[in-house]
Short mmCIF file of C-alpha atoms in Angstrom, two decimals:
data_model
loop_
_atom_site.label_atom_id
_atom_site.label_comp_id
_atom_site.label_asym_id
_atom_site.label_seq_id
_atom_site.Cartn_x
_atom_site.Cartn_y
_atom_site.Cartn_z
CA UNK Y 1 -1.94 -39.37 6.01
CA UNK Y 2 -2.12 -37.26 9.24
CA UNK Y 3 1.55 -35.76 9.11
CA UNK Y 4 3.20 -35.29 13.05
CA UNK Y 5 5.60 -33.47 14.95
CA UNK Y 6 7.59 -34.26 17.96
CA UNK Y 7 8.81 -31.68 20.14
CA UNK Y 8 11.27 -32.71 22.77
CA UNK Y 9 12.43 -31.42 26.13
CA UNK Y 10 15.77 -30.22 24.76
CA UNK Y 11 13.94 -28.29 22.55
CA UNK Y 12 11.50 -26.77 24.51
CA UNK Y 13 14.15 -25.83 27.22
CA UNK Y 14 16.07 -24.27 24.63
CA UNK Y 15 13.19 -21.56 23.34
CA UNK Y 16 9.53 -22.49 23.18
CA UNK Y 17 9.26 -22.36 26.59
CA UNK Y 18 10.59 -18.99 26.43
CA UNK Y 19 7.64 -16.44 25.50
CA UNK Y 20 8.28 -15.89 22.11
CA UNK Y 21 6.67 -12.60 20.31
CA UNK Y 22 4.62 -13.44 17.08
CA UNK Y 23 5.79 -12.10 14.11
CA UNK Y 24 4.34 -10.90 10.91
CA UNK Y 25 5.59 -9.52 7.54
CA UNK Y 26 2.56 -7.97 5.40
CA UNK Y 27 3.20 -4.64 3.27
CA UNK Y 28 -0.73 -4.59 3.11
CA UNK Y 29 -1.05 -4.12 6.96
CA UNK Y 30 2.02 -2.15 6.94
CA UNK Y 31 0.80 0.02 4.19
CA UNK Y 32 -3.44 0.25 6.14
CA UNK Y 33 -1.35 1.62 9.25
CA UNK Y 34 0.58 4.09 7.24
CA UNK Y 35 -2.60 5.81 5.88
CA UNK Y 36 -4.49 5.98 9.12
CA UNK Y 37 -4.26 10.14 9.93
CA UNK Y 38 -5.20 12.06 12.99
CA UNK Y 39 -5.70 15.07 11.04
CA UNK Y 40 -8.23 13.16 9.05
CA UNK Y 41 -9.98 11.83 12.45
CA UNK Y 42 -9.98 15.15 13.98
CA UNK Y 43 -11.71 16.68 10.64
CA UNK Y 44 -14.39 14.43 10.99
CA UNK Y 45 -15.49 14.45 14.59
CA UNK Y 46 -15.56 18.12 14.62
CA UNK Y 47 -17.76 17.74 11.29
CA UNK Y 48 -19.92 15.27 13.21
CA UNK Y 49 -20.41 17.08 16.50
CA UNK Y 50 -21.20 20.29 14.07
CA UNK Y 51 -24.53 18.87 13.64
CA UNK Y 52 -25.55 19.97 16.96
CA UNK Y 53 -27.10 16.77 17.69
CA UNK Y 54 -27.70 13.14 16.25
CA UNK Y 55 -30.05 12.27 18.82
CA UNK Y 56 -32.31 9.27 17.55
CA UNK Y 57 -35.39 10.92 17.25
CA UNK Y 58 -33.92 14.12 15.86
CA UNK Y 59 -34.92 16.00 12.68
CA UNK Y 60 -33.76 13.92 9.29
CA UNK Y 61 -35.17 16.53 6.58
CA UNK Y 62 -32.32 19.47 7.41
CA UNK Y 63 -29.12 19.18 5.71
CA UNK Y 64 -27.31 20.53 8.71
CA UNK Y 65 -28.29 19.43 11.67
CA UNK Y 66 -30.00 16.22 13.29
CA UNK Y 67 -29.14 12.71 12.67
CA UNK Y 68 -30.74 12.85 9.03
CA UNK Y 69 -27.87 15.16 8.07
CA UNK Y 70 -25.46 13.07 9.80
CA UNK Y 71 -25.55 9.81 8.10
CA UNK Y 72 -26.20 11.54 5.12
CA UNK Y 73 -22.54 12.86 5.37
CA UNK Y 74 -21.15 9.60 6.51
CA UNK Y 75 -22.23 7.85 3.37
CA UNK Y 76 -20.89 10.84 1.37
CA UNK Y 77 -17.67 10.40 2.97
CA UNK Y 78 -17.30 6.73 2.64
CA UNK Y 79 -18.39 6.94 -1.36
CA UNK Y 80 -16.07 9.97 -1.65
CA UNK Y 81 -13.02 7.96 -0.06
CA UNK Y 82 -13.72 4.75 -1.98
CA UNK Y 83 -13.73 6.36 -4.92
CA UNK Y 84 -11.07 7.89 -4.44
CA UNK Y 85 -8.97 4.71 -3.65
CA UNK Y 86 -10.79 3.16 -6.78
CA UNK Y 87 -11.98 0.72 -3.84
CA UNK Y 88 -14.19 -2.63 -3.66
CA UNK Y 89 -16.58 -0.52 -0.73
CA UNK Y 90 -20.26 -1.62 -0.82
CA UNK Y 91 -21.83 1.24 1.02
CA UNK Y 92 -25.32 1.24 1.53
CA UNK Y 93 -28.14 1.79 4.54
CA UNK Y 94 -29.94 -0.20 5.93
CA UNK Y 95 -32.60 0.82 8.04
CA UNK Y 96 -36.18 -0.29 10.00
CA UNK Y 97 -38.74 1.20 12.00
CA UNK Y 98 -38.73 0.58 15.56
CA UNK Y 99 -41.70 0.62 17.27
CA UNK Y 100 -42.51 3.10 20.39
CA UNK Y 101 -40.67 1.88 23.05
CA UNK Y 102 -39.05 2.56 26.80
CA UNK Y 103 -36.56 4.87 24.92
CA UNK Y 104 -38.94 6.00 21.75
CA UNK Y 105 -41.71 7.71 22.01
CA UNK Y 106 -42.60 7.26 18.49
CA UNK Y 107 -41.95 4.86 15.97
CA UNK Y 108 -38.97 5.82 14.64
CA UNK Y 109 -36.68 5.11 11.24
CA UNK Y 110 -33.16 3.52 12.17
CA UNK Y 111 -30.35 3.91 9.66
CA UNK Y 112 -27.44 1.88 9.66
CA UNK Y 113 -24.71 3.43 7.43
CA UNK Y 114 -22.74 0.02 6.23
CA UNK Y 115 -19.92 -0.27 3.73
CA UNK Y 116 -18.39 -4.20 2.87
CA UNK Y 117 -15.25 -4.87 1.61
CA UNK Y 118 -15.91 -8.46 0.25
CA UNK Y 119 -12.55 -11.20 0.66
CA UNK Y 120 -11.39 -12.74 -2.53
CA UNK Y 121 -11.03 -15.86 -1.12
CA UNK Y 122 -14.01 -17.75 -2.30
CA UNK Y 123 -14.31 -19.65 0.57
CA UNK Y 124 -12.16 -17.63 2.81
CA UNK Y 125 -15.02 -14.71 1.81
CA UNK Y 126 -17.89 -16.45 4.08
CA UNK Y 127 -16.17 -15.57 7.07
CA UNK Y 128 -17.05 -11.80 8.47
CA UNK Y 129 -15.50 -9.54 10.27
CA UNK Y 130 -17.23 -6.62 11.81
CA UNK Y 131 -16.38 -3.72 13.13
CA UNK Y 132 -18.56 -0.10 14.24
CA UNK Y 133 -19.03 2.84 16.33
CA UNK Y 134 -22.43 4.64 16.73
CA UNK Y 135 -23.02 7.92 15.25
CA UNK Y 136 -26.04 8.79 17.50
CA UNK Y 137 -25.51 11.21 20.57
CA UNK Y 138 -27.95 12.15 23.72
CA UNK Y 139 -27.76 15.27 25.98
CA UNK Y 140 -28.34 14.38 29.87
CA UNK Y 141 -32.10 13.85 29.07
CA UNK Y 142 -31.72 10.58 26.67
CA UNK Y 143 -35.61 11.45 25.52
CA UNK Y 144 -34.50 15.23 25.00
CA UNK Y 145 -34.22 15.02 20.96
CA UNK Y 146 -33.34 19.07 20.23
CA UNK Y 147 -31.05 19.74 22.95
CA UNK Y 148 -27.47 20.25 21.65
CA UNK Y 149 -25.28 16.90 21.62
CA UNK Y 150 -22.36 17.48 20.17
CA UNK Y 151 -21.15 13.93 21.28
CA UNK Y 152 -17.33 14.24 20.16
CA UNK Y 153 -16.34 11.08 22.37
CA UNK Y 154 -19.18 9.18 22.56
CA UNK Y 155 -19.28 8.05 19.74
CA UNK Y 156 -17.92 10.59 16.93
CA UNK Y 157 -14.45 8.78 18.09
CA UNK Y 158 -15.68 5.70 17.01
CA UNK Y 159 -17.43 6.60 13.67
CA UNK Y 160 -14.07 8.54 12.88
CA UNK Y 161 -12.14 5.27 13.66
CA UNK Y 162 -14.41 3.10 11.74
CA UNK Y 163 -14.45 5.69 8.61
CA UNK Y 164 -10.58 5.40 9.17
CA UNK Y 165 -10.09 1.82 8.56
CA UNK Y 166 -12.89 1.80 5.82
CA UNK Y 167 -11.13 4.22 3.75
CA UNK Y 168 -7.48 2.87 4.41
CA UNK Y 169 -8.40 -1.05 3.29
CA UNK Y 170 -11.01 0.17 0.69
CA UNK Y 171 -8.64 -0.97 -2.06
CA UNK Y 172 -6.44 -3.60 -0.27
CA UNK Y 173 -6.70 -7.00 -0.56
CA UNK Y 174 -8.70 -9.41 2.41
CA UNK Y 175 -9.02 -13.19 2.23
CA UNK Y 176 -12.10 -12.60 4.18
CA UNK Y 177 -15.13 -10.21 4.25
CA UNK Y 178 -14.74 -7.05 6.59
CA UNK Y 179 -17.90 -5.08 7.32
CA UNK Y 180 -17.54 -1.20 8.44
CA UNK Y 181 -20.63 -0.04 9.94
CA UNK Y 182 -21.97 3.41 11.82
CA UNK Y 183 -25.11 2.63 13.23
CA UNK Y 184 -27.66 4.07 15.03
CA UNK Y 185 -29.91 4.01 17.82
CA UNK Y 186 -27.13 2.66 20.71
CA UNK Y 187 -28.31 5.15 23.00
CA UNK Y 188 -32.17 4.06 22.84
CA UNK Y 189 -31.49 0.70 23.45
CA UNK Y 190 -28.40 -0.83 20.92
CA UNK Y 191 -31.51 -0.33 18.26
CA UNK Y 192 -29.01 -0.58 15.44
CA UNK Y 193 -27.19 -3.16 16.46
CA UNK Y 194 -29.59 -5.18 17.53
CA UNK Y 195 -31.07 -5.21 13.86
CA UNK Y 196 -27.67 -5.70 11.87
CA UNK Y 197 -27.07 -8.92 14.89
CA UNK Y 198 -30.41 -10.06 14.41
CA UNK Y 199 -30.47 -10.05 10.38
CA UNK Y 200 -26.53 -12.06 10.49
CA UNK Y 201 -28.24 -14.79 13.15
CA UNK Y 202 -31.37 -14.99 10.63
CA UNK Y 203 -29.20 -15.33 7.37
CA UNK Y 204 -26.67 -17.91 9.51
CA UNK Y 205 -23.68 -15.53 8.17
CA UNK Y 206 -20.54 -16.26 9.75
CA UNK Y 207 -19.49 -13.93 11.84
CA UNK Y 208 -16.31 -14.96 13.18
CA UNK Y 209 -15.62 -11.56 15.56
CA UNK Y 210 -17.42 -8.07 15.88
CA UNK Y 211 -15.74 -4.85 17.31
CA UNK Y 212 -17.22 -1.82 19.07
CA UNK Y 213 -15.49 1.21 19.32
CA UNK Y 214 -16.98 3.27 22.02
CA UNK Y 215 -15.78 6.41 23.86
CA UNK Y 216 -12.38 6.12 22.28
CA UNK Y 217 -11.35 9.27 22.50
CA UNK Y 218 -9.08 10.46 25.50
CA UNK Y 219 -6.68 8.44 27.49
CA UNK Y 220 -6.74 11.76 30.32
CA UNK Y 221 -9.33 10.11 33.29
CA UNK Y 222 -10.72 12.42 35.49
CA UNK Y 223 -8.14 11.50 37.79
CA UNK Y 224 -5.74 13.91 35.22
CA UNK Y 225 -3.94 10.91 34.68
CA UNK Y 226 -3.08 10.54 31.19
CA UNK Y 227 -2.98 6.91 29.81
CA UNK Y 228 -1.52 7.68 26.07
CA UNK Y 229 -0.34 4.07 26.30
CA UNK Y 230 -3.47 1.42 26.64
CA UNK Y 231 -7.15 1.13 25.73
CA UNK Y 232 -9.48 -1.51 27.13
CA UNK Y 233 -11.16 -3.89 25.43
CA UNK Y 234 -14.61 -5.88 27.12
CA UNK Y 235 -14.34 -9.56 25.99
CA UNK Y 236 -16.17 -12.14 28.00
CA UNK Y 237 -18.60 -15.04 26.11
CA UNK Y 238 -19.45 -16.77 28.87
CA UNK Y 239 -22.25 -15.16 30.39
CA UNK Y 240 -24.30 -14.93 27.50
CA UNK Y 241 -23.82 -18.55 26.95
CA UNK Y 242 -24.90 -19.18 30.90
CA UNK Y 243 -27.81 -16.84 29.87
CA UNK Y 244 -28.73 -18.34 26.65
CA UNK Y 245 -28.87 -21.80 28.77
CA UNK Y 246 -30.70 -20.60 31.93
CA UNK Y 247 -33.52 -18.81 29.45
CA UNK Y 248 -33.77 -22.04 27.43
CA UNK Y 249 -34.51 -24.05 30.39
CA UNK Y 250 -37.49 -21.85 31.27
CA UNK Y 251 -38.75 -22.14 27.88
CA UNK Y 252 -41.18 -24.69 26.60
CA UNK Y 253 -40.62 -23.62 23.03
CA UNK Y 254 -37.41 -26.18 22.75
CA UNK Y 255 -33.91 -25.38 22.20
CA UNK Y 256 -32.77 -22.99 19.45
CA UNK Y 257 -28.75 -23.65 17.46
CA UNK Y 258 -27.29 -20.78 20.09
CA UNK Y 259 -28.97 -22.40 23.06
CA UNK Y 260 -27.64 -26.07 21.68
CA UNK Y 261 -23.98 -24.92 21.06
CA UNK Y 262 -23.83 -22.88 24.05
CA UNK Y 263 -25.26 -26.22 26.22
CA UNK Y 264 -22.16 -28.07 24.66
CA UNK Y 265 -19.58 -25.56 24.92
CA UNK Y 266 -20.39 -24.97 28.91
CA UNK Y 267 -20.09 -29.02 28.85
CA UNK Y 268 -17.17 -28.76 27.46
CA UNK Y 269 -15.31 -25.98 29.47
CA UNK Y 270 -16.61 -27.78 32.71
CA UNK Y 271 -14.57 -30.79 31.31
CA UNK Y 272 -11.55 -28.83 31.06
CA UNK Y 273 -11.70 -25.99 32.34
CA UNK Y 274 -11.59 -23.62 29.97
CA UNK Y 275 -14.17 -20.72 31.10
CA UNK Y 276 -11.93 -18.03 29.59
CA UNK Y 277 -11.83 -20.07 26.12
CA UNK Y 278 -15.18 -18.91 24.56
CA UNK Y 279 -14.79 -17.90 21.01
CA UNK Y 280 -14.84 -14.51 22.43
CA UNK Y 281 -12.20 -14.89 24.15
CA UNK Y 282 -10.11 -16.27 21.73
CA UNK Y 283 -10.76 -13.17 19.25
CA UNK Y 284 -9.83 -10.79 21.86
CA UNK Y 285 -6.72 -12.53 22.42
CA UNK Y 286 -5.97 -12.28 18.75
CA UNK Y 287 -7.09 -8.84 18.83
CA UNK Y 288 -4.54 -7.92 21.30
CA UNK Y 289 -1.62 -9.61 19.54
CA UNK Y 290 -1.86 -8.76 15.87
CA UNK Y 291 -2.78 -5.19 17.52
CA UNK Y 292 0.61 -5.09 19.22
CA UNK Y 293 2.76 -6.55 16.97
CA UNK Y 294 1.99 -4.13 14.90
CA UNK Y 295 1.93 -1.03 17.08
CA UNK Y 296 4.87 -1.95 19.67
CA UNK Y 297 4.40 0.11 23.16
CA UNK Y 298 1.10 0.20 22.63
CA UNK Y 299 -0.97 -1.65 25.33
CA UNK Y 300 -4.74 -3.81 24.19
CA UNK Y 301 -5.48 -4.06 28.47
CA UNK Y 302 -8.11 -7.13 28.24
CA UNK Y 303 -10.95 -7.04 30.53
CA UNK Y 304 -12.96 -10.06 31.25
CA UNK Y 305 -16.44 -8.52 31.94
CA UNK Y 306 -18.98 -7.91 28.88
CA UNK Y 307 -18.79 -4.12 29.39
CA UNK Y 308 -18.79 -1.23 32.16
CA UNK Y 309 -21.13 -1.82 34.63
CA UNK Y 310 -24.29 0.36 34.70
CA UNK Y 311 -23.11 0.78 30.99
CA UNK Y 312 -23.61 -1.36 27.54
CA UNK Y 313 -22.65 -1.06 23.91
CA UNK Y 314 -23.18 -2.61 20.58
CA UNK Y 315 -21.12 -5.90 21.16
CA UNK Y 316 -23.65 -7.00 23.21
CA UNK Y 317 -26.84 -7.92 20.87
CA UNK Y 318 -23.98 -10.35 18.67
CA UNK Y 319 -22.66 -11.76 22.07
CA UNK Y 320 -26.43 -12.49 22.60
CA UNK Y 321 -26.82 -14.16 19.22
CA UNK Y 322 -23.69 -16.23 19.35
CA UNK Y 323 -21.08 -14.35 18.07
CA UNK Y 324 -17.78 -13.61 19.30
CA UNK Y 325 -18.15 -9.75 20.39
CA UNK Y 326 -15.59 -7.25 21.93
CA UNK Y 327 -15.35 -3.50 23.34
CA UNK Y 328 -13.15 -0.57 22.87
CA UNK Y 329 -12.64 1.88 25.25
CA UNK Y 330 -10.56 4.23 26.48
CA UNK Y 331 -8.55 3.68 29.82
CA UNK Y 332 -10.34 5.89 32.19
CA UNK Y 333 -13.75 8.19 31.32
CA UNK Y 334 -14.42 11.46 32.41
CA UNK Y 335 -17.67 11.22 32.90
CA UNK Y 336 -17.92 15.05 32.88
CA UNK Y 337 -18.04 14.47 29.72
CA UNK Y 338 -20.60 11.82 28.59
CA UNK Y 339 -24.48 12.01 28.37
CA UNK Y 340 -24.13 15.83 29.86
CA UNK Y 341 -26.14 19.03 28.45
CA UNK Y 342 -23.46 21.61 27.48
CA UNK Y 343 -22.69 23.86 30.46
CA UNK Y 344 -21.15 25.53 32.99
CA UNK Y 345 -21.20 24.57 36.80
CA UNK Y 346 -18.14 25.46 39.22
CA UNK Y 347 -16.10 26.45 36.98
CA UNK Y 348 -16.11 23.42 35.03
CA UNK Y 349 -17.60 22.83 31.47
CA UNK Y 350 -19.34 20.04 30.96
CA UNK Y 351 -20.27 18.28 27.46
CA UNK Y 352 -18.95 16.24 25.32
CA UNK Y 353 -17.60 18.58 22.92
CA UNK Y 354 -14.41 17.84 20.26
CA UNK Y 355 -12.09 20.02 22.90
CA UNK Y 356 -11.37 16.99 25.27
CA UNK Y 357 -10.78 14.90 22.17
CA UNK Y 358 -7.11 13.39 21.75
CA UNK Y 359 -7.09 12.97 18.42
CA UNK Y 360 -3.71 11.33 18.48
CA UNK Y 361 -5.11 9.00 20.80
CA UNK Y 362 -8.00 7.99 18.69
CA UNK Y 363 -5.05 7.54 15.05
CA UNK Y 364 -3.68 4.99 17.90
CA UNK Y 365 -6.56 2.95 18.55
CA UNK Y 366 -7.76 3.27 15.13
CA UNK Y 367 -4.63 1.30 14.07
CA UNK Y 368 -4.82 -1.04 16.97
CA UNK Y 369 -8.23 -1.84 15.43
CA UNK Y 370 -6.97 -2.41 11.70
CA UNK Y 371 -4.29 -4.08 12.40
CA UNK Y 372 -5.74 -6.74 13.86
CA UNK Y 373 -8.96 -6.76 11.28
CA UNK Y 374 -6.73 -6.63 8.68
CA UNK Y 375 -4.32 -9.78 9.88
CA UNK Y 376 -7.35 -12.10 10.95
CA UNK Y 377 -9.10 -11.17 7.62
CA UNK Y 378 -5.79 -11.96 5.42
CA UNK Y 379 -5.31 -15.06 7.47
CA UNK Y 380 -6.91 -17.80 6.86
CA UNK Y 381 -9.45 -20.25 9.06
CA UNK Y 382 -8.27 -21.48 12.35
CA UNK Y 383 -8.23 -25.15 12.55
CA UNK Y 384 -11.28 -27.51 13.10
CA UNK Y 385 -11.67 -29.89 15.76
CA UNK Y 386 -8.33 -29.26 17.94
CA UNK Y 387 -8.29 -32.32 20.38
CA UNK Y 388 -6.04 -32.49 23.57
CA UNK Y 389 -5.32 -36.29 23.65
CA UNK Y 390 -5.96 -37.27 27.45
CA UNK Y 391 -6.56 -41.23 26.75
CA UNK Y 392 -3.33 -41.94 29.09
CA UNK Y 393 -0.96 -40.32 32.05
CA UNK Y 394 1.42 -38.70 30.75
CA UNK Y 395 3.59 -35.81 31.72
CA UNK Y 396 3.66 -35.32 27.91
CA UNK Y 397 0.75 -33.18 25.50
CA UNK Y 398 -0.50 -34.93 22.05
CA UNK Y 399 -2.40 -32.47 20.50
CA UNK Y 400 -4.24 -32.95 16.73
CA UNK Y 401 -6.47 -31.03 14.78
CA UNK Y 402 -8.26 -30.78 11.03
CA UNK Y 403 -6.66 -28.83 7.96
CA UNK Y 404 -7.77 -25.47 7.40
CA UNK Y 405 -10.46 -25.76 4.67
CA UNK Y 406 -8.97 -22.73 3.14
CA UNK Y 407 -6.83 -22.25 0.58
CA UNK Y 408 -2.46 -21.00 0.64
CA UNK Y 409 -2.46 -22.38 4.18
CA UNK Y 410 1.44 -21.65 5.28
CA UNK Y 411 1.13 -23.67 8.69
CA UNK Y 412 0.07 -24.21 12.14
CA UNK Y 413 1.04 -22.56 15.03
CA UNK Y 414 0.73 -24.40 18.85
CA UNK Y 415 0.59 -21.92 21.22
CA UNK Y 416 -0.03 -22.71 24.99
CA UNK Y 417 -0.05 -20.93 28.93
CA UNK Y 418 -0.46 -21.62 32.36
CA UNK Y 419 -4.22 -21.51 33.18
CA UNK Y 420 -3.98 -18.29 35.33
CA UNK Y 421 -2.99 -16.53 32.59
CA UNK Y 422 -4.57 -14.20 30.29
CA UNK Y 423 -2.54 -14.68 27.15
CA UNK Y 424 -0.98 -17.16 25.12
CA UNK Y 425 2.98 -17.69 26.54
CA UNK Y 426 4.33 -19.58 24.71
CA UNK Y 427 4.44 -21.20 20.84
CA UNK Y 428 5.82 -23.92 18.73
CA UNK Y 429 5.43 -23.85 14.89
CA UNK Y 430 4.44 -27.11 13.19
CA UNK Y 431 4.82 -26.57 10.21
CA UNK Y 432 2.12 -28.24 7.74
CA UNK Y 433 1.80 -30.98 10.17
CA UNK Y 434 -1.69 -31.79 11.96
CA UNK Y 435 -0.63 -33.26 15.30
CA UNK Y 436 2.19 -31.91 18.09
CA UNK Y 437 3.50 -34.09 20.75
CA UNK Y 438 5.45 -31.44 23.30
CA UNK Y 439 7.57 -33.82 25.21
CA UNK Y 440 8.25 -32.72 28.85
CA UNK Y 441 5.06 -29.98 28.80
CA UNK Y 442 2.13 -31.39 31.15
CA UNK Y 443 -1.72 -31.38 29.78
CA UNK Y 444 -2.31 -30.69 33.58
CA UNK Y 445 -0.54 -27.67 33.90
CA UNK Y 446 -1.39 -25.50 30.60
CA UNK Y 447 -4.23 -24.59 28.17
CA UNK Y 448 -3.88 -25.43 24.70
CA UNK Y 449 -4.97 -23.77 21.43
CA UNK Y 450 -3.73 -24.11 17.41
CA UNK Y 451 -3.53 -21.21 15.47
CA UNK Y 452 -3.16 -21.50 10.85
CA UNK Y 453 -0.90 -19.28 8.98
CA UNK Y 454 -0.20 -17.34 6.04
CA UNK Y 455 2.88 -16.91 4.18
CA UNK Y 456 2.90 -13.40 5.57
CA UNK Y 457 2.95 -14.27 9.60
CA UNK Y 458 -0.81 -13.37 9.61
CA UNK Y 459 -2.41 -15.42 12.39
CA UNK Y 460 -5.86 -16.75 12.94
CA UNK Y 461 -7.44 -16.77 16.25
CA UNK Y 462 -6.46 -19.57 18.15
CA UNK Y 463 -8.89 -22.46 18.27
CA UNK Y 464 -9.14 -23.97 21.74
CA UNK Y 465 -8.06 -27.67 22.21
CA UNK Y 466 -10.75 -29.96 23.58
CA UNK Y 467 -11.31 -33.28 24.88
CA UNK Y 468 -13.94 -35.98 23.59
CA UNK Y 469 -17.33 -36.15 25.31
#
């Protein structure tokens, strides 16, 4: 029997209408943040921009510089730290020619440098969480393969961070599967990415959110303001959806699952309005609270755009499959140094060189990352089929939804806001019950979503309540 909960007006008045933090308890998380070390980071960006450069189409057969050298010694260092931790790491590459192209002149091997930490949950295991950063680098020229491109920001930052978190959770328990990947190729064209996005949409694996981290390594803009205290992150899934469904039209070929599910989900949000409610938007939001609950003062600044413009990064080939895809970056770039040969020029160097790192700065987001890959992955499934019960005016909101499928559920969490804002406001617990009645709160006025539990406070990502066709 569907078990309810009433929530009245006294109640409400009294605190859930108040915005009430989130709050979690887990000595795993607590114990992933503790072992996350600048000094660590800062060792290896310098030992990844010491390969002079990792430019695509650079030499592989030297064993100290090019990008054959490089992901060489990325493996090395994820077996090295996983054996240390006596860790469940699958490291492996996986790699594919790509064929001569606008940004290869050649066909060209791609190596993807992946490590898996499987979930124990046998269920629970089938959901995947990924996260990367791309260990390639280009000089100003992005065909110039021998110039020097040290490429300390873009991306050693992000390899560092995604070494980080491998290393810290290589032993630690996750109900689901987290994947740790350094790939290669972003600067040609997302080459690497593409492939790993393209394999997950071919095997149907369930990816339930991916992570860039790109050019995360200096809060100073070239502005010389210095933002210690935020870091962007890119989350919008609607405009691959309206892409997926204006390509599909053109094509005679018939409708493929994304094209389908993206056709119902736009029919959807036009019945209630929910065009910041894509699954994508739903793991950023969960991104940005597990990230600072567990790192107070510490700002996830959401930005509703897929990316930069006149710039793209590896989120983008999963957004384009389906998958809920976000972006790291830092505040404000200094484009000074990015995609610049190493010089001199008004008494200014340029380059992206390990010097106008903050290493500091990339420990923080490297945490901000973890802690929220480690919560969603310890948590368990959001709720299925979360209706918003509109059959009758009311100034009240019924909401229901399906268990969890998952096992050691500890509850369900109703969280709500006004439909200008970004966030969720405001929350009610319900306890193991599968339907919420807030008395006094208006379906008119606020978006809905229901979030499941753990014993430990760790939160899934909310799943956004619907209507019936």
């Amino acid at each position: 029997m569907r078990r309810s909960f009433v929530l009245h007006a006294a109640a409400l008045m009294l605190g859930a209408l108040a915005v009430i933090p989130a709050s979690a308890d887990d000595a795993v998380i607590a114990r992933v943040l503790e072992r996350i070390d600048a000094r660590q980071i800062a060792a290896d960006i310098r030992a990844l921009a010491a390969f002079g450069t990792r430019h695509t189409m650079s030499e592989t057969a030297s064993e100290t510089r090019g990008i054959g050298a490089a992901r060489r010694w990325i493996k090395q260092r994820l077996d090295t730290c996983n054996a240390e931790r006596k860790g469940r790491l699958g490291v492996r590459f996986i790699s594919h020619v790509e064929p001569a192209g606008r940004r290869i002149d050649r066909p060209t091997e791609i190596v993807n440098v992946v490590a898996t930490l499987p979930g124990f949950d046998p269920v629970g295991r089938e959901r995947v969480y990924l996260v990367s950063g791309h260990y390639d680098s280009r000089a100003s020229d992005v065909m110039d393969a021998k110039a020097d491109a040290p490429g300390a920001n873009d991306d050693a930052s992000g390899v560092a961070a995604v070494i980080a978190m491998a290393c810290a959770m290589a032993d630690q328990p996750t109900r689901a599967t987290i994947v740790f990947a350094a790939v290669a190729g972003e600067e040609q064209g997302l080459l690497g990415a593409d492939r790993l996005a393209r394999d997950a949409a071919a095997a149907h694996t369930r990816i339930e959110g991916m992570i860039t981290n790109d050019i995360i390594g200096s809060p100073l803009g070239d502005d010389g303001v210095r933002r210690a205290d935020t870091v962007r992150l890119f989350a919008d899934g609607l405009t691959p959806m309206l892409k997926t469904v204006l390509a599909n039209e053109r094509n005679q070929a018939g409708e493929d699952a994304f094209a389908k599910l993206a056709r119902e989900q736009l029919a959807q949000i036009a019945r209630i309005g929910g065009e910041h409610d894509t699954p994508t938007h739903q793991f950023a939001r969960a991104v940005k609270r597990a990230a600072e609950r567990w790192q107070p003062g510490f700002v996830v600044q959401l930005i509703a755009r897929r990316d930069r413009f006149l710039r793209g990064g590896d989120h983008l080939p999963f957004l384009e499959r389906g998958f809920p895809a976000v972006r790291f970056t830092e505040p404000v770039e200094d484009f000074r140094h990015q995609h610049q040969d190493l010089r001199e020029n008004d008494g200014y160097r340029y380059g992206d060189l390990p010097e106008y790192v903050d290493f500091d700065y990339v420990a923080r987001v490297t945490r901000a990352n973890v802690a929220a890959l480690a919560s969603l992955a310890r948590a368990p499934a959001a709720p299925v089929r979360v209706l918003l019960d509109t059959r009758s005016l009311s100034n009240d909101t019924r909401l229901t939804w399906d268990a969890s499928i998952e096992r050691d559920v500890a509850g369900y969490r109703v969280v709500w806001r006004e439909t200008t804002s970004p966030v969720w406001q405001y929350q009610h617990d319900a306890g193991n019950a599968r339907e919420l009645t807030l008395k006094g709160v208006s379906k008119d006025n606020y978006l809905f979503g229901v979030i499941a539990l753990d014993a430990e406070g760790n939160e899934s990502a909310a799943r956004f309540a619907g209507i019936e066709p």
